[in-house]
Amino acid sequence: MREIDSSIITEVVARLCIDANYHLPPDMKSQIIASSKEESWKTASIILDQIIENFNIADENLQPICQDTGLACVFLSIGQDVHINGNLEDAVNEGVRKGYSQGYLRKSVVADPLNRINTGDNTPAMIYYDICPGDKLKITVAPKGFGSENMSQIKMLKPSDGIEGVKDFIIKVVEDAGPNPCPPIVVGVGIGGSFDKAAYLAKKALLRPVDERNSEDFYAELEEELLEKINALGIGPQGFGGKTTALAVNIEKFPTHIAGLPVAVNINCHVTRHMTEEI
C-alpha cells in the first residue's frame, strides 16, 4: 500500500488550476492554427488569428486565456493500492482555493444556486472519482466556463430513434447554441449508461485530445461525420461564418438499458483547458 499525503494533492491541484488557465493544451493550439490556414472566409481567418494571438499572449505573460476562469472540474484516477493521509476532498478544495488566489483567477462559484452568494474562493470543485489498478494518483483539472456549459443538453432518446436520432440531436444542440459558446467549439458526447452517466461521459470526452479519435472504428467514423456536418452549418468562429464551427467531436459510450438511449452533449469553447499530473 502506497501512502500519499493530502498536502501533496493540494499543491498539485493549485498548480494545475493556474497552468490550465494560463496555457492551452498543444493539441488545441495546433488545431486552431491549422484551421486558420484552411479557412477561405477572410473574417473567420481573422478571428482565428486573434484567438491564436490571445493564447500566445497568455503563454508569454502568464495570464488567463479567458476572463471566465471556470468552474474547477477535477478528475481523480485513484489507484486501488493508494492510501490518502488526510481528507481527499478537503485537499482538492484547498488546492482550488490556493490556485485561484495565487493565480489571480476569477472566482465564479456561488454557494447556493438560487441565493447566488459568491463563495469567494471558487470552491467547491466538481470532483469526479475513478478507481483503477495500481499505486498512482492521476489528477486532471479542467476549468469549465459557463458560456459553453450553458449550451449543453441531454436527451433520453428511445432505442427506436437509432443512430439517426442520435446524430440529429447532437447537430441540433450545436445549431441551437449558435455563436453563444464562443466557437470554434469542442463537442463532447456521451452515449449510453443512465441519465447522469451520459452527462459524465460527455464531460470526460472533452479531456481527450482533439487530434485523437475514438479507439473503435465505428465511433471514430461517427465523430468525423458529425464534425463535417457541424462545420457545414456555417456558424464559424465567434459566429461570424466560415467552416470552422467545431474543432472536434469526441464521443464516449457505455452500456445501457434495453429501453433507453441516453445522449448528452457537453459543449466547450475554443478555450478547452485541462492539465494533468500523476503522483
GROMACS .gro file of C-alpha atoms in nm:
model
  279
    1MET     CA    1   0.000   0.000   0.000
    2ARG     CA    2   0.145   0.335  -0.107
    3GLU     CA    3   0.066   0.640   0.107
    4ILE     CA    4   0.020   0.992  -0.031
    5ASP     CA    5  -0.013   1.289   0.199
    6SER     CA    6  -0.309   1.512   0.126
    7SER     CA    7  -0.085   1.821   0.133
    8ILE     CA    8   0.085   1.700  -0.186
    9ILE     CA    9  -0.256   1.679  -0.356
   10THR     CA   10  -0.332   2.036  -0.252
   11GLU     CA   11  -0.010   2.164  -0.410
   12VAL     CA   12  -0.066   1.971  -0.734
   13VAL     CA   13  -0.426   2.090  -0.770
   14ALA     CA   14  -0.323   2.451  -0.705
   15ARG     CA   15  -0.053   2.432  -0.970
   16LEU     CA   16  -0.285   2.268  -1.224
   17CYS     CA   17  -0.556   2.531  -1.169
   18ILE     CA   18  -0.308   2.803  -1.263
   19ASP     CA   19  -0.140   2.619  -1.552
   20ALA     CA   20  -0.472   2.511  -1.707
   21ASN     CA   21  -0.597   2.870  -1.708
   22TYR     CA   22  -0.274   3.016  -1.849
   23HIS     CA   23  -0.181   2.756  -2.111
   24LEU     CA   24  -0.398   2.598  -2.381
   25PRO     CA   25  -0.307   2.231  -2.449
   26PRO     CA   26  -0.078   2.177  -2.752
   27ASP     CA   27  -0.340   1.977  -2.944
   28MET     CA   28  -0.588   2.266  -2.918
   29LYS     CA   29  -0.328   2.519  -3.033
   30SER     CA   30  -0.229   2.306  -3.332
   31GLN     CA   31  -0.590   2.251  -3.438
   32ILE     CA   32  -0.673   2.621  -3.420
   33ILE     CA   33  -0.361   2.716  -3.616
   34ALA     CA   34  -0.439   2.454  -3.882
   35SER     CA   35  -0.800   2.576  -3.905
   36SER     CA   36  -0.682   2.934  -3.957
   37LYS     CA   37  -0.469   2.828  -4.254
   38GLU     CA   38  -0.755   2.631  -4.407
   39GLU     CA   39  -1.026   2.899  -4.370
   40SER     CA   40  -1.133   3.052  -4.701
   41TRP     CA   41  -1.364   3.311  -4.537
   42LYS     CA   42  -1.144   3.611  -4.452
   43THR     CA   43  -1.342   3.721  -4.146
   44ALA     CA   44  -1.321   3.370  -3.999
   45SER     CA   45  -0.948   3.359  -4.061
   46ILE     CA   46  -0.900   3.696  -3.888
   47ILE     CA   47  -1.097   3.576  -3.583
   48LEU     CA   48  -0.889   3.259  -3.560
   49ASP     CA   49  -0.568   3.464  -3.586
   50GLN     CA   50  -0.692   3.680  -3.296
   51ILE     CA   51  -0.758   3.365  -3.093
   52ILE     CA   52  -0.403   3.250  -3.169
   53GLU     CA   53  -0.263   3.589  -3.065
   54ASN     CA   54  -0.465   3.569  -2.744
   55PHE     CA   55  -0.333   3.230  -2.633
   56ASN     CA   56   0.022   3.335  -2.722
   57ILE     CA   57  -0.011   3.644  -2.500
   58ALA     CA   58  -0.147   3.426  -2.219
   59ASP     CA   59   0.154   3.193  -2.254
   60GLU     CA   60   0.410   3.471  -2.258
   61ASN     CA   61   0.263   3.693  -1.988
   62LEU     CA   62   0.131   3.415  -1.763
   63GLN     CA   63  -0.223   3.548  -1.773
   64PRO     CA   64  -0.560   3.371  -1.804
   65ILE     CA   65  -0.658   3.281  -2.161
   66CYS     CA   66  -1.017   3.388  -2.085
   67GLN     CA   67  -1.181   3.615  -1.829
   68ASP     CA   68  -1.406   3.322  -1.732
   69THR     CA   69  -1.155   3.109  -1.545
   70GLY     CA   70  -1.421   2.847  -1.496
   71LEU     CA   71  -1.574   2.610  -1.252
   72ALA     CA   72  -1.295   2.379  -1.133
   73CYS     CA   73  -1.372   2.028  -1.258
   74VAL     CA   74  -1.125   1.787  -1.101
   75PHE     CA   75  -1.092   1.429  -1.225
   76LEU     CA   76  -0.918   1.187  -0.987
   77SER     CA   77  -0.798   0.849  -1.109
   78ILE     CA   78  -0.703   0.671  -0.787
   79GLY     CA   79  -0.501   0.350  -0.780
   80GLN     CA   80  -0.660   0.090  -0.553
   81ASP     CA   81  -0.323   0.044  -0.381
   82VAL     CA   82  -0.309   0.410  -0.275
   83HIS     CA   83  -0.397   0.537   0.071
   84ILE     CA   84  -0.454   0.910   0.120
   85ASN     CA   85  -0.334   1.052   0.451
   86GLY     CA   86  -0.592   1.318   0.528
   87ASN     CA   87  -0.923   1.422   0.376
   88LEU     CA   88  -0.905   1.394  -0.004
   89GLU     CA   89  -1.198   1.624  -0.081
   90ASP     CA   90  -1.071   1.892   0.156
   91ALA     CA   91  -0.726   1.866  -0.003
   92VAL     CA   92  -0.867   1.919  -0.353
   93ASN     CA   93  -1.077   2.218  -0.247
   94GLU     CA   94  -0.784   2.373  -0.063
   95GLY     CA   95  -0.584   2.335  -0.385
   96VAL     CA   96  -0.853   2.513  -0.584
   97ARG     CA   97  -0.874   2.786  -0.320
   98LYS     CA   98  -0.496   2.832  -0.325
   99GLY     CA   99  -0.459   2.814  -0.704
  100TYR     CA  100  -0.734   3.063  -0.780
  101SER     CA  101  -0.594   3.306  -0.524
  102GLN     CA  102  -0.227   3.277  -0.620
  103GLY     CA  103  -0.304   3.281  -0.992
  104TYR     CA  104  -0.531   3.586  -0.966
  105LEU     CA  105  -0.809   3.386  -1.128
  106ARG     CA  106  -1.171   3.500  -1.123
  107LYS     CA  107  -1.384   3.333  -0.855
  108SER     CA  108  -1.714   3.233  -1.012
  109VAL     CA  109  -1.881   2.989  -0.771
  110VAL     CA  110  -2.196   3.074  -0.574
  111ALA     CA  111  -2.274   2.878  -0.257
  112ASP     CA  112  -2.642   2.832  -0.340
  113PRO     CA  113  -2.783   2.812  -0.694
  114LEU     CA  114  -3.083   3.031  -0.602
  115ASN     CA  115  -2.949   3.268  -0.334
  116ARG     CA  116  -2.643   3.339  -0.553
  117ILE     CA  117  -2.387   3.441  -0.288
  118ASN     CA  118  -2.030   3.401  -0.414
  119THR     CA  119  -1.810   3.166  -0.207
  120GLY     CA  120  -1.517   3.400  -0.271
  121ASP     CA  121  -1.262   3.128  -0.347
  122ASN     CA  122  -1.408   2.927  -0.640
  123THR     CA  123  -1.485   2.628  -0.421
  124PRO     CA  124  -1.628   2.375  -0.403
  125ALA     CA  125  -1.476   2.196  -0.701
  126MET     CA  126  -1.672   1.945  -0.906
  127ILE     CA  127  -1.485   1.624  -0.819
  128TYR     CA  128  -1.509   1.302  -1.021
  129TYR     CA  129  -1.362   0.979  -0.882
  130ASP     CA  130  -1.235   0.679  -1.077
  131ILE     CA  131  -1.080   0.377  -0.901
  132CYS     CA  132  -0.824   0.191  -1.108
  133PRO     CA  133  -0.546  -0.069  -1.059
  134GLY     CA  134  -0.204   0.040  -0.936
  135ASP     CA  135  -0.047   0.272  -0.681
  136LYS     CA  136  -0.062   0.605  -0.864
  137LEU     CA  137  -0.295   0.904  -0.835
  138LYS     CA  138  -0.366   1.096  -1.156
  139ILE     CA  139  -0.518   1.442  -1.121
  140THR     CA  140  -0.673   1.635  -1.408
  141VAL     CA  141  -0.802   1.988  -1.360
  142ALA     CA  142  -1.037   2.111  -1.633
  143PRO     CA  143  -1.174   2.462  -1.567
  144LYS     CA  144  -1.516   2.487  -1.736
  145GLY     CA  145  -1.653   2.822  -1.848
  146PHE     CA  146  -2.028   2.856  -1.846
  147GLY     CA  147  -2.078   3.036  -2.176
  148SER     CA  148  -2.030   2.691  -2.326
  149GLU     CA  149  -2.160   2.484  -2.035
  150ASN     CA  150  -2.496   2.661  -2.060
  151MET     CA  151  -2.530   2.542  -2.420
  152SER     CA  152  -2.506   2.174  -2.325
  153GLN     CA  153  -2.806   1.941  -2.337
  154ILE     CA  154  -2.912   1.587  -2.254
  155LYS     CA  155  -3.193   1.381  -2.402
  156MET     CA  156  -3.337   1.042  -2.322
  157LEU     CA  157  -3.391   0.908  -2.671
  158LYS     CA  158  -3.583   0.590  -2.742
  159PRO     CA  159  -3.395   0.293  -2.886
  160SER     CA  160  -3.616   0.323  -3.194
  161ASP     CA  161  -3.464   0.669  -3.261
  162GLY     CA  162  -3.146   0.486  -3.354
  163ILE     CA  163  -2.825   0.636  -3.485
  164GLU     CA  164  -3.006   0.895  -3.698
  165GLY     CA  165  -3.187   1.023  -3.390
  166VAL     CA  166  -2.855   1.048  -3.208
  167LYS     CA  167  -2.692   1.242  -3.494
  168ASP     CA  168  -2.991   1.475  -3.534
  169PHE     CA  169  -2.989   1.559  -3.162
  170ILE     CA  170  -2.615   1.632  -3.150
  171ILE     CA  171  -2.631   1.860  -3.454
  172LYS     CA  172  -2.941   2.037  -3.320
  173VAL     CA  173  -2.765   2.113  -2.989
  174VAL     CA  174  -2.480   2.280  -3.176
  175GLU     CA  175  -2.722   2.464  -3.404
  176ASP     CA  176  -2.924   2.587  -3.103
  177ALA     CA  177  -2.603   2.707  -2.938
  178GLY     CA  178  -2.504   2.916  -3.238
  179PRO     CA  179  -2.236   3.175  -3.151
  180ASN     CA  180  -2.304   3.167  -2.775
  181PRO     CA  181  -2.033   2.915  -2.671
  182CYS     CA  182  -1.753   3.112  -2.845
  183PRO     CA  183  -1.682   2.881  -3.139
  184PRO     CA  184  -1.483   2.709  -3.266
  185ILE     CA  185  -1.602   2.456  -3.012
  186VAL     CA  186  -1.517   2.106  -2.898
  187VAL     CA  187  -1.823   1.881  -2.877
  188GLY     CA  188  -1.815   1.617  -2.603
  189VAL     CA  189  -2.075   1.344  -2.648
  190GLY     CA  190  -2.181   1.072  -2.404
  191ILE     CA  191  -2.398   0.788  -2.533
  192GLY     CA  192  -2.548   0.520  -2.311
  193GLY     CA  193  -2.544   0.448  -1.940
  194SER     CA  194  -2.808   0.631  -1.739
  195PHE     CA  195  -2.919   0.997  -1.730
  196ASP     CA  196  -2.623   1.102  -1.513
  197LYS     CA  197  -2.370   0.863  -1.664
  198ALA     CA  198  -2.426   1.003  -2.015
  199ALA     CA  199  -2.357   1.356  -1.886
  200TYR     CA  200  -2.039   1.240  -1.714
  201LEU     CA  201  -1.920   1.067  -2.033
  202ALA     CA  202  -1.983   1.382  -2.235
  203LYS     CA  203  -1.775   1.591  -1.995
  204LYS     CA  204  -1.498   1.332  -1.980
  205ALA     CA  205  -1.491   1.321  -2.361
  206LEU     CA  206  -1.369   1.681  -2.359
  207LEU     CA  207  -1.046   1.567  -2.193
  208ARG     CA  208  -0.945   1.363  -2.496
  209PRO     CA  209  -0.701   1.540  -2.735
  210VAL     CA  210  -0.883   1.687  -3.036
  211ASP     CA  211  -0.647   1.508  -3.274
  212GLU     CA  212  -0.727   1.167  -3.123
  213ARG     CA  213  -1.029   0.972  -3.249
  214ASN     CA  214  -1.230   0.709  -3.065
  215SER     CA  215  -1.046   0.375  -3.049
  216GLU     CA  216  -1.340   0.195  -3.216
  217ASP     CA  217  -1.367   0.246  -3.592
  218PHE     CA  218  -1.746   0.279  -3.581
  219TYR     CA  219  -1.736   0.569  -3.336
  220ALA     CA  220  -1.428   0.725  -3.496
  221GLU     CA  221  -1.616   0.741  -3.827
  222LEU     CA  222  -1.922   0.882  -3.649
  223GLU     CA  223  -1.705   1.155  -3.494
  224GLU     CA  224  -1.570   1.251  -3.836
  225GLU     CA  225  -1.916   1.251  -3.995
  226LEU     CA  226  -2.062   1.471  -3.721
  227LEU     CA  227  -1.768   1.712  -3.737
  228GLU     CA  228  -1.819   1.754  -4.110
  229LYS     CA  229  -2.194   1.815  -4.070
  230ILE     CA  230  -2.145   2.059  -3.781
  231ASN     CA  231  -1.889   2.261  -3.975
  232ALA     CA  232  -2.128   2.269  -4.270
  233LEU     CA  233  -2.370   2.467  -4.052
  234GLY     CA  234  -2.164   2.777  -4.129
  235ILE     CA  235  -2.172   2.924  -3.777
  236GLY     CA  236  -1.798   2.973  -3.788
  237PRO     CA  237  -1.551   3.131  -3.542
  238GLN     CA  238  -1.736   3.350  -3.291
  239GLY     CA  239  -2.047   3.314  -3.509
  240PHE     CA  240  -1.915   3.528  -3.798
  241GLY     CA  241  -1.949   3.249  -4.055
  242GLY     CA  242  -1.694   3.012  -4.205
  243LYS     CA  243  -1.622   2.642  -4.199
  244THR     CA  244  -1.465   2.618  -3.854
  245THR     CA  245  -1.758   2.583  -3.616
  246ALA     CA  246  -1.606   2.287  -3.430
  247LEU     CA  247  -1.252   2.161  -3.389
  248ALA     CA  248  -1.354   1.809  -3.287
  249VAL     CA  249  -1.639   1.582  -3.186
  250ASN     CA  250  -1.532   1.340  -2.913
  251ILE     CA  251  -1.769   1.052  -2.833
  252GLU     CA  252  -1.759   0.822  -2.531
  253LYS     CA  253  -2.010   0.539  -2.490
  254PHE     CA  254  -2.124   0.295  -2.222
  255PRO     CA  255  -2.367   0.000  -2.200
  256THR     CA  256  -2.727   0.095  -2.127
  257HIS     CA  257  -3.074  -0.045  -2.053
  258ILE     CA  258  -3.272  -0.223  -2.328
  259ALA     CA  259  -3.538   0.050  -2.306
  260GLY     CA  260  -3.305   0.350  -2.319
  261LEU     CA  261  -3.073   0.554  -2.538
  262PRO     CA  262  -2.941   0.846  -2.330
  263VAL     CA  263  -2.739   1.105  -2.520
  264ALA     CA  264  -2.562   1.403  -2.362
  265VAL     CA  265  -2.380   1.682  -2.542
  266ASN     CA  266  -2.132   1.889  -2.340
  267ILE     CA  267  -2.002   2.182  -2.543
  268ASN     CA  268  -1.672   2.354  -2.473
  269CYS     CA  269  -1.543   2.674  -2.629
  270HIS     CA  270  -1.212   2.713  -2.812
  271VAL     CA  271  -1.056   2.752  -2.466
  272THR     CA  272  -1.085   2.381  -2.388
  273ARG     CA  273  -0.849   2.376  -2.088
  274HIS     CA  274  -0.716   2.079  -1.896
  275MET     CA  275  -0.390   1.989  -1.726
  276THR     CA  276  -0.289   1.653  -1.579
  277GLU     CA  277  -0.025   1.541  -1.329
  278GLU     CA  278   0.043   1.197  -1.186
  279ILE     CA  279   0.162   1.146  -0.829
   0.00000   0.00000   0.00000
